[in-house]
Amino acid sequence: MGQTNATAWRGFVFLGFSGFGELQLLLFALFFSLYLVTLTSNVFIIVVIRLDSHLHTPMYLFLSFLSFSETCYTLGIIPKMLSSLVMGGQAISYEGCAAQMFFSASWACTNCFLLAVMGFDRYVAICAPLHYASRMDPPFCARLVGTSFLSGYLFGLGMTLVIFHLPFCGSHEIQHFFCDTPPVLSLACGDTGPSELGILILSLLVLLVSFSFITVSYAYILAAILRIPSTEGRKKAFSTCASHLTVVIIHYGCASFMYLRPKASYSLERDQLIAVTYTVVTPLLNPIVYSLRNRAVQTALRSAFRGRLLGAG
């Protein structure tokens, strides 16, 4: 990271919710409650999938890693945001801001790749059910998960380097509640055009590659479902994909709006609302929309609660 950065300014201050006045405590109570539910639900899903042998399948393996990724993503952003709501504008060091951007971008990119892997899993399950066990064997699943995490880290590192090689010699006030790429980039001095282009290209690669993979998978899935003769069979096949599709639409909708647009269209209030959606609300959808609507997971959860109650008794 450049010498200008090291000498001109060594930190930033978050001003994301400073204009909400007395509403900040109400927002704190709301976000803290959502965060506790998100954290508890995702951790519980990971534990249940790990302990229940009936859920030791590729689909639930990928789901557990998605829950893990979402948990890490929220841990890097929401505690600092909650602190800002209670104590006002919170300072963060230059290095801390770079680290937060790296980890948040890495986990966000990893989520995209894991959702693509989950789409591929549904494709194999529906379009080639007789070969599902042989194609989605443990070594292959491990490679898919490892590739998702490695790709996420590399893209996160690329985005962070594109931003933090610039000098920051003006305002140190970030009009946001975490070190996201658009608000931090707006504080950089000099010509930010190449960096904006770099962020756009990296975002396009992550979102378009992973979303294209999902789109192709679901095109084959749809064709296979339409060939099923019975209405009940088509409904059953589609129900295994409905929750995944819901998460995909919300996740990619928010991410595309935030990162695939020109700098001139940024809006503080609107962008913070969108950011709250994908940092607070979207991670909650994983256990609720995807998992808790799944009968196998519901059965495992009931068994876990029943075992806990019997153990307590």
Short mmCIF file of C-alpha atoms in Angstrom, two decimals:
data_model
loop_
_atom_site.label_atom_id
_atom_site.label_comp_id
_atom_site.label_asym_id
_atom_site.label_seq_id
_atom_site.Cartn_x
_atom_site.Cartn_y
_atom_site.Cartn_z
CA MET A 1 0.00 0.00 0.00
CA GLY A 2 1.37 3.37 -1.03
CA GLN A 3 3.57 5.65 1.04
CA THR A 4 1.11 8.53 0.57
CA ASN A 5 -1.52 6.53 2.38
CA ALA A 6 0.79 5.80 5.27
CA THR A 7 1.67 9.44 5.89
CA ALA A 8 -1.41 11.44 4.82
CA TRP A 9 -4.04 9.75 6.93
CA ARG A 10 -4.12 6.81 9.31
CA GLY A 11 -7.80 6.30 9.96
CA PHE A 12 -11.45 6.85 9.13
CA VAL A 13 -14.66 7.62 11.01
CA PHE A 14 -18.03 5.97 10.26
CA LEU A 15 -20.97 8.37 10.00
CA GLY A 16 -23.49 5.91 8.63
CA PHE A 17 -26.33 6.46 11.12
CA SER A 18 -25.27 9.77 12.65
CA GLY A 19 -28.24 11.59 11.09
CA PHE A 20 -30.89 9.41 12.70
CA GLY A 21 -30.71 11.11 16.11
CA GLU A 22 -32.91 9.47 18.75
CA LEU A 23 -33.82 6.69 16.32
CA GLN A 24 -30.34 5.25 16.68
CA LEU A 25 -31.22 3.38 19.90
CA LEU A 26 -34.32 1.96 18.23
CA LEU A 27 -32.20 0.88 15.26
CA PHE A 28 -29.69 -0.66 17.66
CA ALA A 29 -32.41 -2.74 19.33
CA LEU A 30 -33.76 -3.85 15.94
CA PHE A 31 -30.40 -4.70 14.38
CA PHE A 32 -29.09 -6.34 17.54
CA SER A 33 -32.16 -8.59 17.71
CA LEU A 34 -31.81 -9.51 14.02
CA TYR A 35 -28.11 -10.15 14.50
CA LEU A 36 -28.66 -12.48 17.44
CA VAL A 37 -31.28 -14.42 15.47
CA THR A 38 -29.00 -14.56 12.42
CA LEU A 39 -25.96 -15.68 14.37
CA THR A 40 -27.85 -18.24 16.45
CA SER A 41 -29.76 -19.66 13.48
CA ASN A 42 -26.72 -20.08 11.24
CA VAL A 43 -24.61 -21.63 13.99
CA PHE A 44 -27.46 -23.95 14.92
CA ILE A 45 -27.87 -25.03 11.30
CA ILE A 46 -24.14 -25.84 11.10
CA VAL A 47 -24.28 -27.88 14.31
CA VAL A 48 -27.46 -29.77 13.34
CA ILE A 49 -26.07 -30.69 9.91
CA ARG A 50 -22.83 -31.80 11.52
CA LEU A 51 -24.53 -33.99 14.14
CA ASP A 52 -27.41 -35.51 12.14
CA SER A 53 -26.18 -38.33 9.89
CA HIS A 54 -29.29 -38.02 7.69
CA LEU A 55 -28.04 -34.60 6.58
CA HIS A 56 -24.57 -35.78 5.55
CA THR A 57 -25.27 -35.20 1.86
CA PRO A 58 -23.71 -32.74 -0.62
CA MET A 59 -26.69 -30.36 -0.52
CA TYR A 60 -26.49 -29.93 3.26
CA LEU A 61 -22.70 -29.85 3.20
CA PHE A 62 -22.86 -26.82 0.90
CA LEU A 63 -25.63 -25.33 3.04
CA SER A 64 -23.50 -25.64 6.18
CA PHE A 65 -20.58 -23.88 4.48
CA LEU A 66 -22.91 -21.14 3.25
CA SER A 67 -24.09 -20.67 6.84
CA PHE A 68 -20.47 -20.56 7.99
CA SER A 69 -19.61 -17.98 5.32
CA GLU A 70 -22.63 -15.84 6.21
CA THR A 71 -21.71 -16.01 9.91
CA CYS A 72 -18.14 -14.83 9.23
CA TYR A 73 -19.47 -12.09 6.95
CA THR A 74 -21.77 -10.66 9.63
CA LEU A 75 -19.10 -10.96 12.36
CA GLY A 76 -16.85 -8.64 10.37
CA ILE A 77 -19.47 -5.90 9.91
CA ILE A 78 -22.40 -5.88 12.33
CA PRO A 79 -20.59 -5.61 15.74
CA LYS A 80 -18.87 -2.42 14.57
CA MET A 81 -22.16 -1.11 13.19
CA LEU A 82 -23.93 -1.76 16.52
CA SER A 83 -21.14 0.03 18.36
CA SER A 84 -21.56 3.04 16.07
CA LEU A 85 -25.29 3.18 16.81
CA VAL A 86 -24.68 3.34 20.57
CA MET A 87 -21.56 5.50 20.71
CA GLY A 88 -21.95 7.65 17.60
CA GLY A 89 -19.29 7.98 14.90
CA GLN A 90 -16.73 5.22 15.40
CA ALA A 91 -13.12 5.46 14.30
CA ILE A 92 -11.34 2.68 12.45
CA SER A 93 -7.66 2.56 11.57
CA TYR A 94 -6.43 2.59 8.00
CA GLU A 95 -5.25 -1.01 8.35
CA GLY A 96 -8.50 -2.01 10.11
CA CYS A 97 -10.57 -0.54 7.28
CA ALA A 98 -8.50 -2.41 4.69
CA ALA A 99 -8.88 -5.64 6.67
CA GLN A 100 -12.63 -5.16 7.04
CA MET A 101 -12.99 -4.53 3.31
CA PHE A 102 -10.90 -7.59 2.48
CA PHE A 103 -12.84 -9.97 4.71
CA SER A 104 -16.30 -8.60 3.86
CA ALA A 105 -15.56 -8.69 0.12
CA SER A 106 -14.02 -12.16 0.42
CA TRP A 107 -16.99 -13.64 2.26
CA ALA A 108 -19.45 -11.90 -0.08
CA CYS A 109 -17.68 -13.34 -3.14
CA THR A 110 -17.49 -16.75 -1.47
CA ASN A 111 -21.26 -16.65 -0.92
CA CYS A 112 -21.77 -16.04 -4.65
CA PHE A 113 -19.61 -19.03 -5.59
CA LEU A 114 -21.26 -21.28 -2.97
CA LEU A 115 -24.71 -20.37 -4.30
CA ALA A 116 -23.47 -21.33 -7.78
CA VAL A 117 -22.19 -24.65 -6.42
CA MET A 118 -25.56 -25.28 -4.76
CA GLY A 119 -27.26 -24.61 -8.10
CA PHE A 120 -24.97 -27.17 -9.75
CA ASP A 121 -25.83 -29.66 -6.99
CA ARG A 122 -29.55 -29.23 -7.73
CA TYR A 123 -28.83 -29.68 -11.45
CA VAL A 124 -27.12 -33.03 -10.90
CA ALA A 125 -29.79 -34.17 -8.44
CA ILE A 126 -32.68 -33.44 -10.82
CA CYS A 127 -31.14 -33.95 -14.26
CA ALA A 128 -28.92 -36.96 -13.48
CA PRO A 129 -30.31 -38.55 -10.30
CA LEU A 130 -28.89 -42.01 -11.07
CA HIS A 131 -25.37 -40.59 -11.23
CA TYR A 132 -25.73 -38.17 -8.32
CA ALA A 133 -23.84 -40.27 -5.76
CA SER A 134 -20.91 -40.95 -8.10
CA ARG A 135 -20.61 -37.41 -9.45
CA MET A 136 -21.06 -35.60 -6.14
CA ASP A 137 -18.67 -37.77 -4.17
CA PRO A 138 -16.89 -36.29 -1.09
CA PRO A 139 -13.56 -35.45 -2.82
CA PHE A 140 -15.36 -33.59 -5.62
CA CYS A 141 -17.57 -31.70 -3.13
CA ALA A 142 -14.47 -30.77 -1.11
CA ARG A 143 -12.85 -29.37 -4.26
CA LEU A 144 -15.97 -27.33 -5.06
CA VAL A 145 -16.03 -25.84 -1.55
CA GLY A 146 -12.29 -25.20 -1.53
CA THR A 147 -12.44 -23.52 -4.93
CA SER A 148 -15.31 -21.30 -3.76
CA PHE A 149 -13.39 -20.11 -0.70
CA LEU A 150 -10.09 -19.65 -2.54
CA SER A 151 -11.78 -17.70 -5.35
CA GLY A 152 -13.59 -15.54 -2.82
CA TYR A 153 -10.34 -14.66 -1.03
CA LEU A 154 -8.55 -13.84 -4.30
CA PHE A 155 -11.33 -11.57 -5.52
CA GLY A 156 -11.60 -9.93 -2.09
CA LEU A 157 -7.85 -9.29 -2.10
CA GLY A 158 -8.06 -7.84 -5.61
CA MET A 159 -10.86 -5.44 -4.67
CA THR A 160 -9.01 -4.29 -1.55
CA LEU A 161 -5.76 -3.66 -3.41
CA VAL A 162 -7.58 -1.74 -6.15
CA ILE A 163 -8.98 0.66 -3.51
CA PHE A 164 -6.13 0.95 -1.03
CA HIS A 165 -3.33 1.62 -3.49
CA LEU A 166 -4.88 5.09 -3.84
CA PRO A 167 -3.91 8.06 -1.60
CA PHE A 168 -6.45 9.30 0.97
CA CYS A 169 -5.66 12.95 1.64
CA GLY A 170 -9.09 14.56 1.97
CA SER A 171 -12.03 13.85 4.27
CA HIS A 172 -11.70 10.86 6.58
CA GLU A 173 -15.45 10.54 7.23
CA ILE A 174 -17.03 7.44 5.68
CA GLN A 175 -20.71 8.04 4.98
CA HIS A 176 -21.53 4.43 5.69
CA PHE A 177 -21.47 1.93 8.55
CA PHE A 178 -18.60 -0.24 7.28
CA CYS A 179 -15.69 -0.07 4.84
CA ASP A 180 -17.56 -0.94 1.68
CA THR A 181 -15.91 -0.22 -1.67
CA PRO A 182 -18.13 2.68 -2.97
CA PRO A 183 -17.98 4.96 0.12
CA VAL A 184 -14.26 4.35 0.72
CA LEU A 185 -13.43 4.93 -2.95
CA SER A 186 -15.26 8.28 -2.79
CA LEU A 187 -12.67 9.50 -0.23
CA ALA A 188 -9.66 8.77 -2.42
CA CYS A 189 -7.64 11.58 -3.98
CA GLY A 190 -6.53 11.88 -7.57
CA ASP A 191 -7.93 9.99 -10.53
CA THR A 192 -10.18 7.19 -9.28
CA GLY A 193 -11.35 6.22 -12.78
CA PRO A 194 -9.01 3.20 -13.17
CA SER A 195 -9.93 1.92 -9.70
CA GLU A 196 -13.64 2.31 -10.42
CA LEU A 197 -13.14 0.33 -13.62
CA GLY A 198 -11.15 -2.30 -11.74
CA ILE A 199 -13.89 -2.73 -9.12
CA LEU A 200 -16.52 -2.94 -11.87
CA ILE A 201 -14.57 -5.62 -13.75
CA LEU A 202 -13.96 -7.69 -10.61
CA SER A 203 -17.62 -7.37 -9.59
CA LEU A 204 -18.75 -8.36 -13.08
CA LEU A 205 -16.50 -11.41 -13.01
CA VAL A 206 -17.83 -12.57 -9.64
CA LEU A 207 -21.50 -11.84 -10.23
CA LEU A 208 -21.81 -12.71 -13.91
CA VAL A 209 -19.72 -15.89 -13.80
CA SER A 210 -21.49 -17.29 -10.75
CA PHE A 211 -24.95 -16.11 -11.84
CA SER A 212 -24.43 -17.44 -15.37
CA PHE A 213 -23.51 -20.79 -13.85
CA ILE A 214 -26.73 -20.74 -11.82
CA THR A 215 -28.79 -19.67 -14.86
CA VAL A 216 -27.45 -22.49 -17.04
CA SER A 217 -28.02 -25.01 -14.24
CA TYR A 218 -31.62 -23.90 -13.82
CA ALA A 219 -32.25 -23.89 -17.57
CA TYR A 220 -31.43 -27.61 -17.58
CA ILE A 221 -33.41 -28.11 -14.38
CA LEU A 222 -36.48 -26.41 -15.86
CA ALA A 223 -36.24 -28.53 -19.01
CA ALA A 224 -36.00 -31.69 -16.89
CA ILE A 225 -38.95 -30.67 -14.69
CA LEU A 226 -41.14 -29.97 -17.72
CA ARG A 227 -40.48 -33.51 -18.95
CA ILE A 228 -41.91 -34.99 -15.74
CA PRO A 229 -45.36 -36.33 -16.67
CA SER A 230 -47.20 -35.81 -13.37
CA THR A 231 -48.07 -32.43 -11.86
CA GLU A 232 -47.22 -33.72 -8.40
CA GLY A 233 -43.81 -34.84 -9.61
CA ARG A 234 -43.08 -31.43 -11.13
CA LYS A 235 -44.12 -29.67 -7.91
CA LYS A 236 -41.93 -31.95 -5.82
CA ALA A 237 -38.91 -31.40 -8.07
CA PHE A 238 -39.37 -27.64 -8.13
CA SER A 239 -39.87 -27.45 -4.35
CA THR A 240 -36.29 -28.66 -3.85
CA CYS A 241 -35.08 -25.54 -5.70
CA ALA A 242 -37.56 -22.87 -4.55
CA SER A 243 -35.69 -21.81 -1.40
CA HIS A 244 -32.36 -21.66 -3.19
CA LEU A 245 -33.88 -19.53 -5.94
CA THR A 246 -35.33 -17.13 -3.36
CA VAL A 247 -31.93 -16.58 -1.73
CA VAL A 248 -30.25 -16.23 -5.14
CA ILE A 249 -32.69 -13.54 -6.33
CA ILE A 250 -32.33 -11.42 -3.18
CA HIS A 251 -28.56 -11.90 -2.91
CA TYR A 252 -27.75 -11.11 -6.53
CA GLY A 253 -30.35 -8.35 -6.74
CA CYS A 254 -28.77 -6.39 -3.88
CA ALA A 255 -25.19 -7.09 -4.96
CA SER A 256 -25.83 -6.10 -8.58
CA PHE A 257 -27.49 -2.85 -7.56
CA MET A 258 -24.60 -1.91 -5.28
CA TYR A 259 -21.62 -2.82 -7.44
CA LEU A 260 -22.68 -2.86 -11.09
CA ARG A 261 -23.45 0.83 -11.48
CA PRO A 262 -21.53 4.06 -12.07
CA LYS A 263 -20.24 6.19 -9.18
CA ALA A 264 -22.53 9.07 -10.21
CA SER A 265 -25.62 7.08 -9.19
CA TYR A 266 -24.54 6.60 -5.55
CA SER A 267 -27.02 7.84 -2.93
CA LEU A 268 -26.16 7.82 0.78
CA GLU A 269 -29.62 7.06 2.17
CA ARG A 270 -30.60 4.55 -0.52
CA ASP A 271 -27.25 2.77 -0.48
CA GLN A 272 -27.35 2.37 3.30
CA LEU A 273 -30.80 0.83 3.06
CA ILE A 274 -29.60 -1.63 0.43
CA ALA A 275 -26.46 -2.32 2.50
CA VAL A 276 -28.57 -3.08 5.59
CA THR A 277 -30.54 -5.56 3.47
CA TYR A 278 -27.52 -7.58 2.38
CA THR A 279 -25.57 -7.31 5.65
CA VAL A 280 -28.39 -7.86 8.16
CA VAL A 281 -31.44 -9.30 6.41
CA THR A 282 -29.97 -11.54 3.69
CA PRO A 283 -27.81 -13.63 6.09
CA LEU A 284 -30.98 -14.31 8.07
CA LEU A 285 -32.66 -15.74 4.96
CA ASN A 286 -30.23 -18.64 4.75
CA PRO A 287 -31.50 -20.50 7.84
CA ILE A 288 -35.10 -19.26 7.57
CA VAL A 289 -35.93 -19.38 3.85
CA TYR A 290 -33.59 -22.14 2.76
CA SER A 291 -33.24 -24.39 5.78
CA LEU A 292 -36.29 -24.09 7.99
CA ARG A 293 -38.63 -24.69 5.04
CA ASN A 294 -36.84 -27.97 4.34
CA ARG A 295 -38.52 -31.04 5.83
CA ALA A 296 -35.28 -32.90 6.47
CA VAL A 297 -33.84 -29.95 8.37
CA GLN A 298 -37.11 -29.47 10.27
CA THR A 299 -37.02 -33.12 11.31
CA ALA A 300 -33.40 -32.78 12.42
CA LEU A 301 -34.21 -29.64 14.40
CA ARG A 302 -37.12 -31.35 16.15
CA SER A 303 -34.88 -34.32 16.98
CA ALA A 304 -32.22 -32.00 18.36
CA PHE A 305 -34.71 -30.15 20.56
CA ARG A 306 -36.30 -33.43 21.68
CA GLY A 307 -32.89 -34.84 22.60
CA ARG A 308 -31.99 -31.71 24.48
CA LEU A 309 -35.26 -31.76 26.43
CA LEU A 310 -34.84 -35.45 27.30
CA GLY A 311 -31.26 -34.79 28.36
CA ALA A 312 -32.37 -31.94 30.58
CA GLY A 313 -35.09 -34.09 32.07
#
